[in-house]
Coordinates of C-alpha atoms in Angstrom, one line a residue:
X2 CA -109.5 -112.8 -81.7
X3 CA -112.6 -113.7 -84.1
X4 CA -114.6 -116.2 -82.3
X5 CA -118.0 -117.6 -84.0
X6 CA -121.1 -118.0 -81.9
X7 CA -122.9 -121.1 -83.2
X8 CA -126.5 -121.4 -81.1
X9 CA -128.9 -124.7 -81.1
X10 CA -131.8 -123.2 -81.9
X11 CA -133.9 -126.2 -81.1
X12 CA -132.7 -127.2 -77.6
X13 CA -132.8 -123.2 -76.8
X14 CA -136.4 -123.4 -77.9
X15 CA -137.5 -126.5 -75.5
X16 CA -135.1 -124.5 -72.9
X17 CA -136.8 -121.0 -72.7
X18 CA -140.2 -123.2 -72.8
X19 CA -140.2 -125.3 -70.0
X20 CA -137.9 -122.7 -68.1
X21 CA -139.8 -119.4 -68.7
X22 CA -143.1 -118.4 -67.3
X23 CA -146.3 -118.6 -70.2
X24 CA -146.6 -115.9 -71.9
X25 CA -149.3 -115.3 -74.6
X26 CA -149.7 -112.8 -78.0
X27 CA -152.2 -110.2 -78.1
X28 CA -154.6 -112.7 -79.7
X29 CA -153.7 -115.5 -76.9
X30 CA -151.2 -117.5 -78.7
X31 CA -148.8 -119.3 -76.5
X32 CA -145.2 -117.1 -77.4
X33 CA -143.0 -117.6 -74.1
X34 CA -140.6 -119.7 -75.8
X35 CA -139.9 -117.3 -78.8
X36 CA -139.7 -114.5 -76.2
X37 CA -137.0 -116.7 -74.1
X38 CA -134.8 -117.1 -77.1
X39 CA -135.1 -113.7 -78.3
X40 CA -134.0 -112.7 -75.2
X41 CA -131.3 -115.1 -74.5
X42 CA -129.8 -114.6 -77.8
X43 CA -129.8 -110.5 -77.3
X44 CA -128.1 -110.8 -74.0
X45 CA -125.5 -113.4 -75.9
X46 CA -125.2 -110.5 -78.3
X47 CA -124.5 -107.6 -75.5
X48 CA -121.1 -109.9 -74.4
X49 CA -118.0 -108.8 -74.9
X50 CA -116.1 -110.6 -77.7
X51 CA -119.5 -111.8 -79.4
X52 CA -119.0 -111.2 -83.3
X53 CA -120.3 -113.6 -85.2
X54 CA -123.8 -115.6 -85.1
X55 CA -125.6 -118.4 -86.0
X56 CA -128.2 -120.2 -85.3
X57 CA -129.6 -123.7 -86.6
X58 CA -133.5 -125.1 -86.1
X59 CA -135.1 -128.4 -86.4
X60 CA -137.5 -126.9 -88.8
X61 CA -139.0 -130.1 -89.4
X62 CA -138.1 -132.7 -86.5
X63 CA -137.9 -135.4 -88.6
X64 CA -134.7 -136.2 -90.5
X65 CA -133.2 -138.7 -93.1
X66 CA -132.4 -140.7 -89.4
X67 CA -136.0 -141.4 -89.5
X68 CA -135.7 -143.4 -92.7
X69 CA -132.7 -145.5 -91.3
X70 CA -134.3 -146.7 -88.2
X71 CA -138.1 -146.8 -87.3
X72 CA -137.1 -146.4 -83.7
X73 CA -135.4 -142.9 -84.0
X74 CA -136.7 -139.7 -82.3
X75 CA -139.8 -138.1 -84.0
X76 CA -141.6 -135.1 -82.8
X77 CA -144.1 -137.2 -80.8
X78 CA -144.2 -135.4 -77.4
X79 CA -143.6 -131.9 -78.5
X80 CA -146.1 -129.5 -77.4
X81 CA -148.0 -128.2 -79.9
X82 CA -148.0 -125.0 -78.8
X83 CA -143.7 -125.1 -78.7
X84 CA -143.8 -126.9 -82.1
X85 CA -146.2 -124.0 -83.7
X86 CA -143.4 -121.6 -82.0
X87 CA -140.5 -123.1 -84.2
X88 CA -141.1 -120.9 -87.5
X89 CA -142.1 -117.5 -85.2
X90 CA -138.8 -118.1 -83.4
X91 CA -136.8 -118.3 -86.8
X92 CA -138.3 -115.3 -88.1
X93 CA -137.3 -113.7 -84.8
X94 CA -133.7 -114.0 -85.0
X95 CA -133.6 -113.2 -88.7
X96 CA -135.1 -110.1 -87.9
X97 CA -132.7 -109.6 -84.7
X98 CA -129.8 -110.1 -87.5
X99 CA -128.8 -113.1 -86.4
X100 CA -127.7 -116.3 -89.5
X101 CA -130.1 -118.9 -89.4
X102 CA -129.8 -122.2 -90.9
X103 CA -133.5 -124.1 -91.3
X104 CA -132.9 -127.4 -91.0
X105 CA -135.1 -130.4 -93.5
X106 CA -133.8 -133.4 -94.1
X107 CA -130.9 -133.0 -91.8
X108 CA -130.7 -132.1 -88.1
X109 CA -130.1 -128.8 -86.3
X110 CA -126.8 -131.0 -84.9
X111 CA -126.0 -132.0 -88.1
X112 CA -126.1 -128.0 -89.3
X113 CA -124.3 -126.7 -86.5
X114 CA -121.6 -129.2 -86.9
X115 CA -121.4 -128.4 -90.8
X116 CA -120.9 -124.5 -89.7
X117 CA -118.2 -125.6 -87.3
X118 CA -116.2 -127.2 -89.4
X119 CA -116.5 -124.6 -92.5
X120 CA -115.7 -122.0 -90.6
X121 CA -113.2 -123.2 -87.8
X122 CA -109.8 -122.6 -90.5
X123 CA -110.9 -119.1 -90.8
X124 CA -111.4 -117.9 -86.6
X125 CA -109.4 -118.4 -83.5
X126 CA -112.6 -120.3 -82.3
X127 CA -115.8 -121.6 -83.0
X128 CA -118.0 -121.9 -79.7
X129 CA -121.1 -124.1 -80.1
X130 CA -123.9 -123.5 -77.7
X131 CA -125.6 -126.6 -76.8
X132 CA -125.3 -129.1 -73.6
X133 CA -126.3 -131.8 -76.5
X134 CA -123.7 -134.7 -75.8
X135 CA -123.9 -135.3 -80.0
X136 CA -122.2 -132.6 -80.0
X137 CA -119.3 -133.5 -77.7
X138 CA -118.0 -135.6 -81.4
X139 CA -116.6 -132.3 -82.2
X140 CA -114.6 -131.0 -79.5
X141 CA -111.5 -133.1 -80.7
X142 CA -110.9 -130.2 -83.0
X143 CA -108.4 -128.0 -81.5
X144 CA -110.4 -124.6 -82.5
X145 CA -114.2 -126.3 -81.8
X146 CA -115.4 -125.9 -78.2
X147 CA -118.7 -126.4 -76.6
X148 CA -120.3 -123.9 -73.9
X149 CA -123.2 -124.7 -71.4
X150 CA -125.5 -121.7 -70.9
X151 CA -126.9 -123.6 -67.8
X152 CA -123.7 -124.3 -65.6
X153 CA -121.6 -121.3 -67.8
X154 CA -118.9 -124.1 -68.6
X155 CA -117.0 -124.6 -72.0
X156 CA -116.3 -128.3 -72.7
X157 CA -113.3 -129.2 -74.5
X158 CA -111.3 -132.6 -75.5
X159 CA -110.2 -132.9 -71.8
X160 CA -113.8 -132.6 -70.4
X161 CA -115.1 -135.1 -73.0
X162 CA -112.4 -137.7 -71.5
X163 CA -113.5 -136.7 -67.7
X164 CA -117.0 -137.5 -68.6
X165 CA -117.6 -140.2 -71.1
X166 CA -113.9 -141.9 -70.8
X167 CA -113.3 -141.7 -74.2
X168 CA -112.2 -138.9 -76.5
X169 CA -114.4 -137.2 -78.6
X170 CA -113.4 -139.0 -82.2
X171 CA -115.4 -142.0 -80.4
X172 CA -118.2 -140.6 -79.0
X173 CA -120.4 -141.9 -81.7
X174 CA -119.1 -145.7 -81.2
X175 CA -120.1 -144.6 -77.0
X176 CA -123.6 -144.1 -77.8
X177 CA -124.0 -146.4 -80.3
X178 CA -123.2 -149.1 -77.3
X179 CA -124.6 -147.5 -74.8
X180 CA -127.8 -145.9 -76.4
X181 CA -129.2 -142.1 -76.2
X182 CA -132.6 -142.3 -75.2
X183 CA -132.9 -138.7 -76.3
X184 CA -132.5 -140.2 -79.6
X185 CA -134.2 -143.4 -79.5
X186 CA -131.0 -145.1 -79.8
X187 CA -131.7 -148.1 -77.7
X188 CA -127.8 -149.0 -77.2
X189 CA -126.5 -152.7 -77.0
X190 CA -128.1 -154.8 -73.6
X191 CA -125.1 -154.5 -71.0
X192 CA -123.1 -152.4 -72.4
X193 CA -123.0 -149.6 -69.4
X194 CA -121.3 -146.2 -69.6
X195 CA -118.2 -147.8 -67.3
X196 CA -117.5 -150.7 -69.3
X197 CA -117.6 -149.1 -73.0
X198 CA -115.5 -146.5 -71.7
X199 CA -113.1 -148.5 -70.5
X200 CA -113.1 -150.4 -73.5
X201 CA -113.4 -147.4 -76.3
X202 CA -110.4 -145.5 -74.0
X203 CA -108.6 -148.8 -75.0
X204 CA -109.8 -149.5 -79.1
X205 CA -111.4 -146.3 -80.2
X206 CA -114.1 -148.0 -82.7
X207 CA -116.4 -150.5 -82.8
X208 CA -114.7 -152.8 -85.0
X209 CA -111.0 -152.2 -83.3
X210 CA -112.4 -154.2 -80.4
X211 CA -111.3 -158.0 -80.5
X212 CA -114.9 -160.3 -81.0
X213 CA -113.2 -162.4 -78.5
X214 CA -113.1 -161.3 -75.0
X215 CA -109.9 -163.3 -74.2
X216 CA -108.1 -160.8 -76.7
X217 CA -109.1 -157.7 -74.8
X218 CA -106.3 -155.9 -73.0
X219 CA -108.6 -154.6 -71.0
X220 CA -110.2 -155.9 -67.8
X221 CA -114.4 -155.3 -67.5
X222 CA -117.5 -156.7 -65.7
X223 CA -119.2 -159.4 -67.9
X224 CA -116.5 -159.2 -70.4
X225 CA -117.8 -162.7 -71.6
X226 CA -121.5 -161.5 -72.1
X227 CA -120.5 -158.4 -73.5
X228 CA -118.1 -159.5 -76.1
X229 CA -120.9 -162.2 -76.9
X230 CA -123.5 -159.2 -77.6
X231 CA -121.4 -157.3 -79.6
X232 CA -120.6 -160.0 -82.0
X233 CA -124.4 -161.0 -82.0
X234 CA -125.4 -157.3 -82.5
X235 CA -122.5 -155.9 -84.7
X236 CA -124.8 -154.8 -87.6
X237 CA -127.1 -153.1 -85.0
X238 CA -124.7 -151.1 -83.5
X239 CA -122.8 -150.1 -86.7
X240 CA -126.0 -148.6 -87.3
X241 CA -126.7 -146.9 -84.1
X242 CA -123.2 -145.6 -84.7
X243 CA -124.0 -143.8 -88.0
X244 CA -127.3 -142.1 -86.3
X245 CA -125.3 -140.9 -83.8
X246 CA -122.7 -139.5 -86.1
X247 CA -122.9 -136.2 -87.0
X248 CA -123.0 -134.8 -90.9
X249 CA -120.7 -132.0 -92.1
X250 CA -122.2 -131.7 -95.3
X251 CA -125.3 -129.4 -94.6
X252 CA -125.5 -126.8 -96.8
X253 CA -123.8 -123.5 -95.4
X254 CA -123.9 -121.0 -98.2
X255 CA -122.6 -118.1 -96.1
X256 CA -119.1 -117.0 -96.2
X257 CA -117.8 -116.1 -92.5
X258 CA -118.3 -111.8 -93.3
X259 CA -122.4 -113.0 -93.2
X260 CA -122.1 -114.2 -89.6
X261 CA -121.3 -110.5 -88.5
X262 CA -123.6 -109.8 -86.2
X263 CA -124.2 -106.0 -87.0
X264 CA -127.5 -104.7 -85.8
X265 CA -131.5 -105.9 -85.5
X266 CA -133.4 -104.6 -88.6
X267 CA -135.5 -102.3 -87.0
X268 CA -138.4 -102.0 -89.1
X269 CA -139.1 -106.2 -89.1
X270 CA -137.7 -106.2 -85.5
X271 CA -140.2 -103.8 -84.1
X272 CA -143.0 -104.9 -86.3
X273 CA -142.6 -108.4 -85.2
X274 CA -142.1 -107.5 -81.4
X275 CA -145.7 -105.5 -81.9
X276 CA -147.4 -107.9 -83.4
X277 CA -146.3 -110.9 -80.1
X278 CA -146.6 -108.1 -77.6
X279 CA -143.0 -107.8 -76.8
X280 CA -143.1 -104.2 -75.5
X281 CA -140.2 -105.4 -73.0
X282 CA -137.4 -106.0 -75.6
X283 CA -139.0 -103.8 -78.1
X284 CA -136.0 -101.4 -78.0
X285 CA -133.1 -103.8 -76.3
X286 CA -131.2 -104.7 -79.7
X287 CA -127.8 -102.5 -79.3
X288 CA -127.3 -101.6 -82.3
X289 CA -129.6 -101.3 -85.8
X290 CA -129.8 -101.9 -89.4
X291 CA -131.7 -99.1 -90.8

């Protein structure tokens, strides 16, 4: 069974920094977060059944979503010393062997979501490692799954349902309505998570659900008031919808053989460990590339 190991490379970033203790480089450069992913991603490597790797960075934070609305996310807030850590932790799993896509003008999200998709026909599953509810869009693809590395939980089409109340092809139409303040998508005003799931579960899209709330099917809170916003805020939310929908079209040169994860090349790995002052997982890789 050939499963591909697709890991957010951004959110694993922020995760090792704000989880780990500080740790500094001979020359007293904040590295802890570089060290966290390095060593998250060798102990992902050491499982059982891990075959095929990739990994996808915000390399620059700002994306073409920035151009569509001023409100979107920007990298105000970021650390300096996690943003300076970005290109060091690139260059770390390149030389640990591991695929990575630098992301520009699109997303890390929208990357690892062009990977799934190219290379779900070719595997018995593609597992994309990321809590990032963006990514929950994907799971209705019978081969695409998602995997928390905090709880240790996969999330499929079912647990999309559990949580959201809708399946995964409207998850973008969900957060368009509701807002993801990760994203500085501000949502529609009343439009909670109960009511637009019970009335996405029902319609699907945006514009399936009747302007008139006396055609809904459906019984919610505020029905009136809602239906009222929606009609008043259609254009608004068509465009919250395409923020929060994922592209496909990323470039993704490699062919699935590139993904094989077959050893750390020594000589950058151990030059680059030197150079941090990772004496700890200097010689942890499994296996080499001479």
């Amino acid at each position: 069974m050939t499963t591909v190991h697709l890991i957010d490379g951004t959110y694993e970033l922020f995760r090792a920094h704000f989880g780990a203790p500080p740790r500094q480089t001979p020359e007293g450069w904040e590295i802890g977060a570089t060290h966290g992913i390095l060593s998250s991603t060798i102990s992902l490597l050491e499982q059982e059944g891990v075959t095929h790797v990739g990994a996808a960075f915000d390399t620059v934070i700002e994306s073409f979503r920035n151009d569509m609305y001023q409100g979107y996310k920007t990298g105000e807030g970021t650390p300096p010393e996690l943003h300076a850590q970005f290109p060091v932790a690139e260059r770390a799993l390149e030389a640990l062997g591991v695929t990575v896509w630098s992301m520009i003008e699109q997303e890390a999200d929208d990357g690892l979501a062009a990977a799934a998709m190219k290379f779900a026909p070719e595997v018995d599953r593609v597992v994309i490692l990321s809590p990032d509810k963006d990514m929950t869009q994907l799971y209705g693809h019978p081969k695409i799954v998602g995997y928390d590395r905090r709880k240790a939980a996969f999330v499929d089409a079912d647990d999309v349902r559990e949580k959201f109340g809708v399946p995964p092809e409207s998850i973008p139409d969900y957060l368009a309505l509701v807002g993801d303040t990760a994203d500085g998508i501000p949502g529609l005003p009343g439009w909670g998570a109960k009511s637009t799931g019970s009335i996405l579960a029902r319609y699907g899209h945006l514009e399936d659900i009747p302007a008139e709330h006396t055609d809904w099917d459906v019984t919610v809170r505020g029905a009136t008031k809602l239906a009222m916003t929606l009609r008043e805020h259609m254009g608004e939310a068509l465009l919250f919808r395409d923020l929060a929908t994922l592209r496909t079209d990323a470039d993704i040169p490699q062919a699935l053989g590139d993904l094989a994860w077959r050893g750390a090349h020594r000589l950058a790995y151990e030059e680059l460990c030197d150079e941090l002052g990772f004496g700890g997982i200097r010689s942890r890789p499994g296996r080499w590339v001479e």
